[in-house]
mmCIF file of C-alpha atoms and ligand atoms in Angstrom:
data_model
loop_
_atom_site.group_PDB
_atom_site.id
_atom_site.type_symbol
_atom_site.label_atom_id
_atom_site.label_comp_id
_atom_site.label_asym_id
_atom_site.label_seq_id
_atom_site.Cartn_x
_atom_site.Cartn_y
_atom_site.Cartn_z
ATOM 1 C CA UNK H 1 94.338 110.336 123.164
ATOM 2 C CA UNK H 2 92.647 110.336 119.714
ATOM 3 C CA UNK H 3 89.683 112.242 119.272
ATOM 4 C CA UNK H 4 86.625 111.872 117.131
ATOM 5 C CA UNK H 5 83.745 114.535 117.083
ATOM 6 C CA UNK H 6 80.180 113.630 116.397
ATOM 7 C CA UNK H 7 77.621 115.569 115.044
ATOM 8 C CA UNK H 8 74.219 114.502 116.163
ATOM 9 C CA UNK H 9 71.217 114.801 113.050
ATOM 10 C CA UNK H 10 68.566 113.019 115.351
ATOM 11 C CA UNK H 11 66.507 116.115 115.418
ATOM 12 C CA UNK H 12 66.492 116.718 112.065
ATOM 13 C CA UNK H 13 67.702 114.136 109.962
ATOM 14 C CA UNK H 14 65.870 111.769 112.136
ATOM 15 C CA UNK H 15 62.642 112.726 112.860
ATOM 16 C CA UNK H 16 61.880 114.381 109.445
ATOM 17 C CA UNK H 17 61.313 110.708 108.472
ATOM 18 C CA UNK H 18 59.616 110.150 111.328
ATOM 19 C CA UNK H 19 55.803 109.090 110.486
ATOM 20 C CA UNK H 20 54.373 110.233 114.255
ATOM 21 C CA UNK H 21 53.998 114.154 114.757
ATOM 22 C CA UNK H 22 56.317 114.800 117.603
ATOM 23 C CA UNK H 23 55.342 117.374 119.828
ATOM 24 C CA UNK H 24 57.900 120.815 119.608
ATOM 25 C CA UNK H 25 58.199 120.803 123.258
ATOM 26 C CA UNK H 26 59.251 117.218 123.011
ATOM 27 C CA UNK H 27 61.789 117.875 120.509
ATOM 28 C CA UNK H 28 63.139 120.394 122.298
ATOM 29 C CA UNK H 29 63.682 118.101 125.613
ATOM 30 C CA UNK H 30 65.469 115.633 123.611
ATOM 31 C CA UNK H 31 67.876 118.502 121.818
ATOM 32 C CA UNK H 32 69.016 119.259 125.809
ATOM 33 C CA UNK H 33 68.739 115.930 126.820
ATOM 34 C CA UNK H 34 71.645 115.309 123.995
ATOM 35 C CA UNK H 35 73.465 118.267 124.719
ATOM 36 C CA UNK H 36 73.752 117.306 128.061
ATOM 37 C CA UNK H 37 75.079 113.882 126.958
ATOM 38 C CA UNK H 38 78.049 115.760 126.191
ATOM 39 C CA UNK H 39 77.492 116.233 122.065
ATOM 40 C CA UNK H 40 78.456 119.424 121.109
ATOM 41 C CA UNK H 41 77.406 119.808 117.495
ATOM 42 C CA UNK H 42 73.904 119.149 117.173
ATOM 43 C CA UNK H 43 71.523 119.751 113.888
ATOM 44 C CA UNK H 44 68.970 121.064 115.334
ATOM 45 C CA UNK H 45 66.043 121.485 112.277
ATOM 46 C CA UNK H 46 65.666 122.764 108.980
ATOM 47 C CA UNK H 47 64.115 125.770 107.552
ATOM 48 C CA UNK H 48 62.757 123.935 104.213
ATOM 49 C CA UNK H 49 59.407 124.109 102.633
ATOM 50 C CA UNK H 50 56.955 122.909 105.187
ATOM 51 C CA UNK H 51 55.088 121.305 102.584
ATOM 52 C CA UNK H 52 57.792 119.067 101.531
ATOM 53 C CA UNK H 53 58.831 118.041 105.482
ATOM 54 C CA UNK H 54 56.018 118.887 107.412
ATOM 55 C CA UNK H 55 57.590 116.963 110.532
ATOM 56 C CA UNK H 56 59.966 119.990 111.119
ATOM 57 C CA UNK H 57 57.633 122.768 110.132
ATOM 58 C CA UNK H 58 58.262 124.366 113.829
ATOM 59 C CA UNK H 59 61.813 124.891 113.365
ATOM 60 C CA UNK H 60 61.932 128.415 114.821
ATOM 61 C CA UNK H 61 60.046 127.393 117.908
ATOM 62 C CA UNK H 62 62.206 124.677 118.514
ATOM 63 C CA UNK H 63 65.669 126.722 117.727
ATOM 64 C CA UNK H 64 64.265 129.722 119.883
ATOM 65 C CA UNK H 65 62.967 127.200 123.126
ATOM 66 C CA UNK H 66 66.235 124.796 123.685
ATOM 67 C CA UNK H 67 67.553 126.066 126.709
ATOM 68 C CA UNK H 68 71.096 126.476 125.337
ATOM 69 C CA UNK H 69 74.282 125.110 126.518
ATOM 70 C CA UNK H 70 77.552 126.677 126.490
ATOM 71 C CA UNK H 71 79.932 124.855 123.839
ATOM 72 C CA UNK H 72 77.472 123.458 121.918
ATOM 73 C CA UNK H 73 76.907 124.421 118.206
ATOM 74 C CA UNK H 74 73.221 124.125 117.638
ATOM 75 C CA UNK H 75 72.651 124.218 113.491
ATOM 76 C CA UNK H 76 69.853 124.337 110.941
ATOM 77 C CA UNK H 77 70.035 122.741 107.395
ATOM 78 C CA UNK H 78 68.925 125.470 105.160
ATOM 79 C CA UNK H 79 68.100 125.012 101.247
ATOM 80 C CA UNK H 80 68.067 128.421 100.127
ATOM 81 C CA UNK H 81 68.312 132.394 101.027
ATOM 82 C CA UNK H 82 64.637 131.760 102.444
ATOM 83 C CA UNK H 83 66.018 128.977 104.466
ATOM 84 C CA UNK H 84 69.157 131.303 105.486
ATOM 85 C CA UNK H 85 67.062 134.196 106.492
ATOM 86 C CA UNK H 86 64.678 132.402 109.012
ATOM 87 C CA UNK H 87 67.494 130.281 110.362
ATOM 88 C CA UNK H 88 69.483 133.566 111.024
ATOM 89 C CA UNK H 89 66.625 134.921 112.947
ATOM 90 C CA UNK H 90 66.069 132.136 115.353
ATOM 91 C CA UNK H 91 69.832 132.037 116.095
ATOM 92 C CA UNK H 92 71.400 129.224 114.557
ATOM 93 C CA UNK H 93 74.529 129.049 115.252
ATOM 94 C CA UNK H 94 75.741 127.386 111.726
ATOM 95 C CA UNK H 95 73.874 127.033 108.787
ATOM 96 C CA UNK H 96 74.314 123.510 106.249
ATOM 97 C CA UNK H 97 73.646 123.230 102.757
ATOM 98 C CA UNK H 98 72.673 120.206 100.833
ATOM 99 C CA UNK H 99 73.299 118.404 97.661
ATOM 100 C CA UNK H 100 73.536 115.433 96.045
ATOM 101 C CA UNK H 101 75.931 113.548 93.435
ATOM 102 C CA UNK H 102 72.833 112.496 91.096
ATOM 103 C CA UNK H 103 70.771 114.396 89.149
ATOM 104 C CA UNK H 104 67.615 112.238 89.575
ATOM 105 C CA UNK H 105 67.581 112.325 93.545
ATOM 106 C CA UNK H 106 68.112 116.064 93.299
ATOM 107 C CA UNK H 107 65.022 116.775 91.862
ATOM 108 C CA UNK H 108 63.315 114.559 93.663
ATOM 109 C CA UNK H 109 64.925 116.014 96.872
ATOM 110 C CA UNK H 110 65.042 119.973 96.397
ATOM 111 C CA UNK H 111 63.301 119.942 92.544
ATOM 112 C CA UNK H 112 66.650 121.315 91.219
ATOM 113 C CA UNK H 113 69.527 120.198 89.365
ATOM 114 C CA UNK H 114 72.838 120.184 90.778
ATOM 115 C CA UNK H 115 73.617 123.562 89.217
ATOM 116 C CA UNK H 116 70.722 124.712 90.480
ATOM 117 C CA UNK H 117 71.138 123.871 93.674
ATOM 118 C CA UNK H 118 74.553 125.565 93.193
ATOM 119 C CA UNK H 119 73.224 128.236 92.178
ATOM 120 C CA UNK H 120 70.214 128.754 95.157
ATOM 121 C CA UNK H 121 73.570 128.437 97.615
ATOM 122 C CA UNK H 122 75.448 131.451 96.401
ATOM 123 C CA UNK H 123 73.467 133.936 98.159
ATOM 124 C CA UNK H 124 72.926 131.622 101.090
ATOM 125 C CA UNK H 125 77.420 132.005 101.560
ATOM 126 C CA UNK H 126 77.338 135.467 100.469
ATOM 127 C CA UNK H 127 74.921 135.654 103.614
ATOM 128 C CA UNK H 128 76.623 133.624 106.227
ATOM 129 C CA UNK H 129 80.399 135.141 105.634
ATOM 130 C CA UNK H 130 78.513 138.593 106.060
ATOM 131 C CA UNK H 131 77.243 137.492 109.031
ATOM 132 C CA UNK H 132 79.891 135.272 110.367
ATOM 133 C CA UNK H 133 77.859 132.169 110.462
ATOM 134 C CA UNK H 134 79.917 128.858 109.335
ATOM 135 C CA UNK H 135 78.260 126.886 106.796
ATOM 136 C CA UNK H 136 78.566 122.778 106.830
ATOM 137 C CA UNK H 137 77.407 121.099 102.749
ATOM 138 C CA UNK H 138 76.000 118.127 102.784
ATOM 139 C CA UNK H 139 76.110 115.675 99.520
ATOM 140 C CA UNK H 140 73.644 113.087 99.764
ATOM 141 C CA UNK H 141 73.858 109.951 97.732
ATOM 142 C CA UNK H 142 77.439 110.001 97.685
ATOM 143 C CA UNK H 143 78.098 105.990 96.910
ATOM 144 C CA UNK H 144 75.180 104.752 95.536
ATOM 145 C CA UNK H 145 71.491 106.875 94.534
ATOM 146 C CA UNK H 146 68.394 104.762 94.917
ATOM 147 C CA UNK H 147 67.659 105.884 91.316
ATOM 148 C CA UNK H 148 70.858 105.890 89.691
ATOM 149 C CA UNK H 149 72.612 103.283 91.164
ATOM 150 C CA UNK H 150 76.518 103.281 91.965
ATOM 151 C CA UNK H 151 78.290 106.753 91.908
ATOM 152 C CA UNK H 152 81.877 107.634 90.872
ATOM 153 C CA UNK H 153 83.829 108.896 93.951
ATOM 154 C CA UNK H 154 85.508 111.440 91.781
ATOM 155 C CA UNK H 155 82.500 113.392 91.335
ATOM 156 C CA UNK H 156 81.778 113.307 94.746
ATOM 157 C CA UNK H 157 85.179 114.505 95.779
ATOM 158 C CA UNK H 158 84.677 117.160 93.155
ATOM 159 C CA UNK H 159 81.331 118.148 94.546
ATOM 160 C CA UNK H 160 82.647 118.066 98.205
ATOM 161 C CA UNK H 161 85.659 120.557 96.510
ATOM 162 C CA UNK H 162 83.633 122.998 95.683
ATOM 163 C CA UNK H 163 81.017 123.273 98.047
ATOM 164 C CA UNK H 164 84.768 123.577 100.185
ATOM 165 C CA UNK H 165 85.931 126.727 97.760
ATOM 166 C CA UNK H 166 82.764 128.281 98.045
ATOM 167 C CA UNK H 167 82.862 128.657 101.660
ATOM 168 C CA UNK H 168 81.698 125.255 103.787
ATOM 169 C CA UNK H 169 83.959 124.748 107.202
ATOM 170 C CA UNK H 170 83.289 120.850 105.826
ATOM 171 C CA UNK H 171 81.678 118.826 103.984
ATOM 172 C CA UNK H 172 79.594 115.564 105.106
ATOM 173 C CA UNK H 173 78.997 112.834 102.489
ATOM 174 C CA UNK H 174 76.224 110.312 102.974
ATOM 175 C CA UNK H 175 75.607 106.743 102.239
ATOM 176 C CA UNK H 176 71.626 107.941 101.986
ATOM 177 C CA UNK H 177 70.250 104.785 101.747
ATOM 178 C CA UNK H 178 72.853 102.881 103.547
ATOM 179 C CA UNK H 179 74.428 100.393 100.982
ATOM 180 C CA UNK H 180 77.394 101.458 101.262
ATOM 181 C CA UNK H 181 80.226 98.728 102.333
ATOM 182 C CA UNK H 182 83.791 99.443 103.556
ATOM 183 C CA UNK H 183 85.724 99.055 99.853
ATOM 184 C CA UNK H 184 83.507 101.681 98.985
ATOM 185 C CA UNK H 185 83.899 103.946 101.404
ATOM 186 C CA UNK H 186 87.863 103.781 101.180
ATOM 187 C CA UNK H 187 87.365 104.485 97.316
ATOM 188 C CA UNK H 188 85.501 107.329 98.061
ATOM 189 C CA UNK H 189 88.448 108.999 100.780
ATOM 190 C CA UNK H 190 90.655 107.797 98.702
ATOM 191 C CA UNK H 191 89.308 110.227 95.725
ATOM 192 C CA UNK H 192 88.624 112.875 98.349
ATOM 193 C CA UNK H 193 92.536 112.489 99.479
ATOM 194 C CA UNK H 194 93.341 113.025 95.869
ATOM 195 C CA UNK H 195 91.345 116.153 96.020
ATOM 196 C CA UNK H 196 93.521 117.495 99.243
ATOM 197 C CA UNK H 197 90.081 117.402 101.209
ATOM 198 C CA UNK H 198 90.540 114.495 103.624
ATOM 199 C CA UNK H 199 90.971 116.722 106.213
ATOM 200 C CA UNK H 200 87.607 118.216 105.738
ATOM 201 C CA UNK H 201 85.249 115.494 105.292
ATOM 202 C CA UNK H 202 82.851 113.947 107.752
ATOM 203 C CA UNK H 203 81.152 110.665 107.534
ATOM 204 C CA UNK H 204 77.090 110.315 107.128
ATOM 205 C CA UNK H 205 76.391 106.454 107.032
ATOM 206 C CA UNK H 206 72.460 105.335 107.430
ATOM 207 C CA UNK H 207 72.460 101.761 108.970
ATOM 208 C CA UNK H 208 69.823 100.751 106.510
ATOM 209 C CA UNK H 209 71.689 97.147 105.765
ATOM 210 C CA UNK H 210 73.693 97.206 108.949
ATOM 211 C CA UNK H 211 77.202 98.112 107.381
ATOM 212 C CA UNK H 212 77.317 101.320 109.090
ATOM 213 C CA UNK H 213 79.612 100.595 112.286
ATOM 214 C CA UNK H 214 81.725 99.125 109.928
ATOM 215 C CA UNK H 215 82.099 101.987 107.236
ATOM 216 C CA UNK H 216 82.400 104.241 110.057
ATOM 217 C CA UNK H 217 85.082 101.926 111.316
ATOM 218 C CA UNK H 218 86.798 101.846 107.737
ATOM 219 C CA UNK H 219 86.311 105.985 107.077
ATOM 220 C CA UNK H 220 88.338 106.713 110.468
ATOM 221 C CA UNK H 221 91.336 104.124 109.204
ATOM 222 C CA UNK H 222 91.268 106.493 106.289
ATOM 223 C CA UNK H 223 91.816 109.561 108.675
ATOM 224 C CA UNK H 224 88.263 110.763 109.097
ATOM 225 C CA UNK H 225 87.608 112.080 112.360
ATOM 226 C CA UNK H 226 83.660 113.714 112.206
ATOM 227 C CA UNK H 227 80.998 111.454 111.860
ATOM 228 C CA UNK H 228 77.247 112.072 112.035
ATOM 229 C CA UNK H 229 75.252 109.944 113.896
ATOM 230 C CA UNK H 230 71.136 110.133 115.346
ATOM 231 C CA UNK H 231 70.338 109.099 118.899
ATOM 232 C CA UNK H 232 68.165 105.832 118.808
ATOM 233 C CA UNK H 233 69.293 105.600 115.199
ATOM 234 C CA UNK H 234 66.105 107.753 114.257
ATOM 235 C CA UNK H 235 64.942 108.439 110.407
ATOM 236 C CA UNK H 236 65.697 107.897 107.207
ATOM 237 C CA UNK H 237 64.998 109.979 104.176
ATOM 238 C CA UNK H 238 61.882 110.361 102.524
ATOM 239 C CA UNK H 239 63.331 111.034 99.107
ATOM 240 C CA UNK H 240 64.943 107.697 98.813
ATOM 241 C CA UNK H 241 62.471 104.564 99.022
ATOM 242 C CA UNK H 242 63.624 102.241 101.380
ATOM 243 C CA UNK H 243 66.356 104.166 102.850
ATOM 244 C CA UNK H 244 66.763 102.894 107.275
ATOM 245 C CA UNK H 245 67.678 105.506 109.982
ATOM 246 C CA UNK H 246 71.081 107.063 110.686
ATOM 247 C CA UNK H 247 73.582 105.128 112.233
ATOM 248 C CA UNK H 248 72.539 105.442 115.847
ATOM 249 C CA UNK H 249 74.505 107.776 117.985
ATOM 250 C CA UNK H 250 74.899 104.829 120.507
ATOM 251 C CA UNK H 251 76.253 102.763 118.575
ATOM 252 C CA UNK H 252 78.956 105.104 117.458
ATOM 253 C CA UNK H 253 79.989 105.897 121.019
ATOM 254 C CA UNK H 254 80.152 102.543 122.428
ATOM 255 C CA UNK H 255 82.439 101.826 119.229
ATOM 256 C CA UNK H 256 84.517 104.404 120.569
ATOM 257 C CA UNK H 257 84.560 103.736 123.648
ATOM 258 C CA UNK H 258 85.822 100.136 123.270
ATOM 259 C CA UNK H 259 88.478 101.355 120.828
ATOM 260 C CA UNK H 260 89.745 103.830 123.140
ATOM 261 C CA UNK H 261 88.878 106.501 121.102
ATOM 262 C CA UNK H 262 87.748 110.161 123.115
ATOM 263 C CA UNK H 263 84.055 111.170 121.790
ATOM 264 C CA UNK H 264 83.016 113.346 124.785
ATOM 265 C CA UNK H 265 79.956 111.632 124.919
ATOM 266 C CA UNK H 266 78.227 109.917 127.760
ATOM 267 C CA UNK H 267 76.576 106.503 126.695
ATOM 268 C CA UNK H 268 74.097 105.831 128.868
ATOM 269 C CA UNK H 269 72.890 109.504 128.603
ATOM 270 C CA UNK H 270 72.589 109.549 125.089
ATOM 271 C CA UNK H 271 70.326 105.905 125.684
ATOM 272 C CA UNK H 272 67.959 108.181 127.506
ATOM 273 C CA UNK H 273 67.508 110.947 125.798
ATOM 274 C CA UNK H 274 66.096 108.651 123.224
ATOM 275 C CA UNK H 275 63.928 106.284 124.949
ATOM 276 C CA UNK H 276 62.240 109.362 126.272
ATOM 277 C CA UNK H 277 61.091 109.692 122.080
ATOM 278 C CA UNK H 278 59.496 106.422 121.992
ATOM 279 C CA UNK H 279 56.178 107.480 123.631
ATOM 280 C CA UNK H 280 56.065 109.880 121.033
ATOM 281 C CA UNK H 281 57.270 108.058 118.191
ATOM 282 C CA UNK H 282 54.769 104.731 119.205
ATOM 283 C CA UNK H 283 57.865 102.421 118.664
ATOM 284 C CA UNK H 284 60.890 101.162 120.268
ATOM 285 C CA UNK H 285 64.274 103.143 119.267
ATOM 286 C CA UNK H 286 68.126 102.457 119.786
ATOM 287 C CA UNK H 287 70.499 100.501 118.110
ATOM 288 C CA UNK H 288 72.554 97.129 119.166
ATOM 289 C CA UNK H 289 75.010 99.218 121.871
ATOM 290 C CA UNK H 290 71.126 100.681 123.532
ATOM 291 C CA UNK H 291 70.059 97.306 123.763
ATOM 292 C CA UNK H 292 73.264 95.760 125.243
ATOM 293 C CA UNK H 293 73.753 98.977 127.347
ATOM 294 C CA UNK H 294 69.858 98.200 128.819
ATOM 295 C CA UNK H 295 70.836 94.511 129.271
ATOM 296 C CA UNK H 296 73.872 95.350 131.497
ATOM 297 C CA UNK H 297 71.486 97.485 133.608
ATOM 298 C CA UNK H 298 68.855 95.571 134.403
ATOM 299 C CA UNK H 299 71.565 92.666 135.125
ATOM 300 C CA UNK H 300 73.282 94.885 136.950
ATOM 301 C CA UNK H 301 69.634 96.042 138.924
ATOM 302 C CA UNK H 302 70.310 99.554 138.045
HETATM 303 N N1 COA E 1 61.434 127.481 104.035
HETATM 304 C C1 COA E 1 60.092 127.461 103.982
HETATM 305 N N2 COA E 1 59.399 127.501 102.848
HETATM 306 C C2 COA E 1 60.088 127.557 101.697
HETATM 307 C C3 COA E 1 61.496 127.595 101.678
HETATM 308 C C4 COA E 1 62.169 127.543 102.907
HETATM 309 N N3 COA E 1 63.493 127.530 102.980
HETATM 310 N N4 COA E 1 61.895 127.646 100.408
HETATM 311 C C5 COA E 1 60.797 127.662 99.637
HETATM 312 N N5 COA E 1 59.704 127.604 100.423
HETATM 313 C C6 COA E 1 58.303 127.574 100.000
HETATM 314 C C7 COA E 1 57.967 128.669 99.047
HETATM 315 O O1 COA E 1 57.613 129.829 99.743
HETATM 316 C C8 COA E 1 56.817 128.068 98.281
HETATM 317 O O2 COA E 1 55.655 128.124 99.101
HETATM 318 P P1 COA E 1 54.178 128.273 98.476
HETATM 319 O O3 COA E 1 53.939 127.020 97.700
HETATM 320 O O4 COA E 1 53.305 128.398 99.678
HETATM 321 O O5 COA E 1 54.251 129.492 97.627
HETATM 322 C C9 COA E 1 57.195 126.598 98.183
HETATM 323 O O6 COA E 1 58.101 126.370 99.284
HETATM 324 C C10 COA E 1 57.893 126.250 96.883
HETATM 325 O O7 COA E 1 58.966 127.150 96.673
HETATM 326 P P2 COA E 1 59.946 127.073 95.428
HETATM 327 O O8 COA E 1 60.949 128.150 95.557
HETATM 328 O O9 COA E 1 59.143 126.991 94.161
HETATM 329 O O10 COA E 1 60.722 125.766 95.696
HETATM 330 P P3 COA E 1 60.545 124.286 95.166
HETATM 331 O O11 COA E 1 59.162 123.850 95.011
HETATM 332 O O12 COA E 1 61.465 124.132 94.038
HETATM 333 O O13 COA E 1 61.114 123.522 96.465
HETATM 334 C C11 COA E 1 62.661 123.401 98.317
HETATM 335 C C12 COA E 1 62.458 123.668 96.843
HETATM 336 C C13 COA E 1 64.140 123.107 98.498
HETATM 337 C C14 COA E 1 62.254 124.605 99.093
HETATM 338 C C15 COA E 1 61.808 122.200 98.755
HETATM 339 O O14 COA E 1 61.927 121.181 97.820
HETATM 340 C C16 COA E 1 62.203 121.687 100.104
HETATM 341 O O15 COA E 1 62.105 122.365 101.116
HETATM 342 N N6 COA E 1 62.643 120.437 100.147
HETATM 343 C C17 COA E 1 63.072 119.827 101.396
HETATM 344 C C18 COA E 1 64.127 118.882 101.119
HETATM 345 C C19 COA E 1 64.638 118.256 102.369
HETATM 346 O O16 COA E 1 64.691 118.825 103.432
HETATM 347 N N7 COA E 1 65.050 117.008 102.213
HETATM 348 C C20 COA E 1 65.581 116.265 103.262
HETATM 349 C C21 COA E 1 66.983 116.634 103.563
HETATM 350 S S1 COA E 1 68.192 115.811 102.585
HETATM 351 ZN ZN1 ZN E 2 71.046 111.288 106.226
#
């Protein structure tokens, strides 16, 4: 049976958009409540400047509090040595770095070029091969930049290359602001095929117009088997106006589900592990496969 993997970026890449302060023991139910879904990658926090995300500014106490699972990889995103260092110490398990393919949401993002950011990784995989920690890159903005507007694949490839040389296990592209549509998204694989990394790249697609069942859909007929998803389709990014939440983790499993496809993950427990957010986060959460999964239970009295 064909597998896919997901990695789940509710807890960070999710609720550091999130306006409501969520309470660290709160995060911390809902990183075991996913874990015990079955999802066994799971981004955990980020060890960034708590003045630029102040939502995840208790990243150690939530890293050193989940009650861990066996077989689950719990990571941090990590900007810099600083990052790397605290990270280390409250035991992630992998580390990610993060760029992006224009220059303009860079600085707005991390205040650094893309050399620069380059150049603030180095130490950051000198660290993590020391210490045997794997390291995941990120590049943001990788088909269009709210600032810039459309980006060439190749120079995403090329990015995604050599974040690959200098060390990452993979590398995760992202529709940021979720404008991305399927031609696009083959464009870009087919540039990263060119560049012999297919077989490393992962899928990031925020649902902010909708299309992001459907590039997911598109990126796995192009071979890509690890996408990145958040539970009740949490977030956004705070750097790029406008941008919606990740494509909900629901959504992604009932998608694979129907097409047969193994994720691992169990639906209806991913469904509430994020409801139990909503008291916190004063809104309703959960994509179109939540809602039609809710529908089916109370029709079905459970
Ligand atoms: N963790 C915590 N604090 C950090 C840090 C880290 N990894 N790296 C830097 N800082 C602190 C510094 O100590 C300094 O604090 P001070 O003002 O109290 O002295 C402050 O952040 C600025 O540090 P500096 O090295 O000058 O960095 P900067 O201003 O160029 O900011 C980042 C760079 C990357 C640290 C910052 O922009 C950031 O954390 N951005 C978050 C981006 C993000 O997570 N975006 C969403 C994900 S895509
Ligand atoms: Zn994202």
């Amino acid at each position: 049976m064909t597998e896919v993997t997901l990695v789940e970026v509710g807890p960070r890449d999710g609720l550091q958009n999130e306006k409501a302060p969520v309470p660290t023991g709160a995060k911390i139910r809902f990183i075991e409540a996913l874990a015990g879904a079955g999802i066994r990658r799971i981004e955990a926090t980020a060890f960034v400047s708590p003045k630029a995300i102040p939502q995840l500014a208790d990243s150690t106490a939530v890293l050193l509090g989940i009650a861990r699972k066996e077989g689950v990889t719990y990571s941090a995103l990590v900007p810099n040595e600083k990052g790397y260092d605290a990270a280390k110490v409250a035991g992630a398990d992998e580390v990610a770095v993060f760029t992006a393919a224009s220059e303009t949401f860079n600085q707005r993002n991390i205040h650094a070029s893309i050399e620069e950011s380059f150049a603030r990784f180095l130490p950051v995989f000198e660290r993590a091969r020391a210490d045997g920690v794997p390291v995941r890159g990120y590049v943001s903005t990788a088909i269009v930049c709210p600032y810039e507007g459309r980006v060439e694949p190749r120079i995403v490839a090329s990015l995604a290359r050599r974040l690959l040389d200098l060390g990452c296990r993979e590398v995760s592209l992202g529709d940021t602001i979720g404008k991305a549509v399927p031609p696009d998204v083959r464009r870009l694989l087919d540039a990263c095929r060119a560049e012999g990394i297919l077989d490393r790249v992962a899928g990031h697609f925020h649902d902010t117009w909708g299309f992001a069942v459907a590039n997911t859909l598109a990126a796995f007929e192009a071979g890509v088997r690890v996408f990145d998803a958040s539970a009740g389709g949490l977030g956004g990014c705070p750097f790029a106006p406008g941008a919606g939440g990740n494509v909900a983790t629901e959504d992604l499993v009932a998608l694979f589900d129907a097409l047969g496809i193994r994720t691992g993950i169990d639906l209806g427990a991913v469904v509430s592990a994020a409801s139990a957010m909503e008291t916190h986060l004063g809104r309703a959460v959960g994509g179109r496969a939540a809602q039609a999964y809710k529908a089916a239970c109370t029709r079905n009295g459970g």
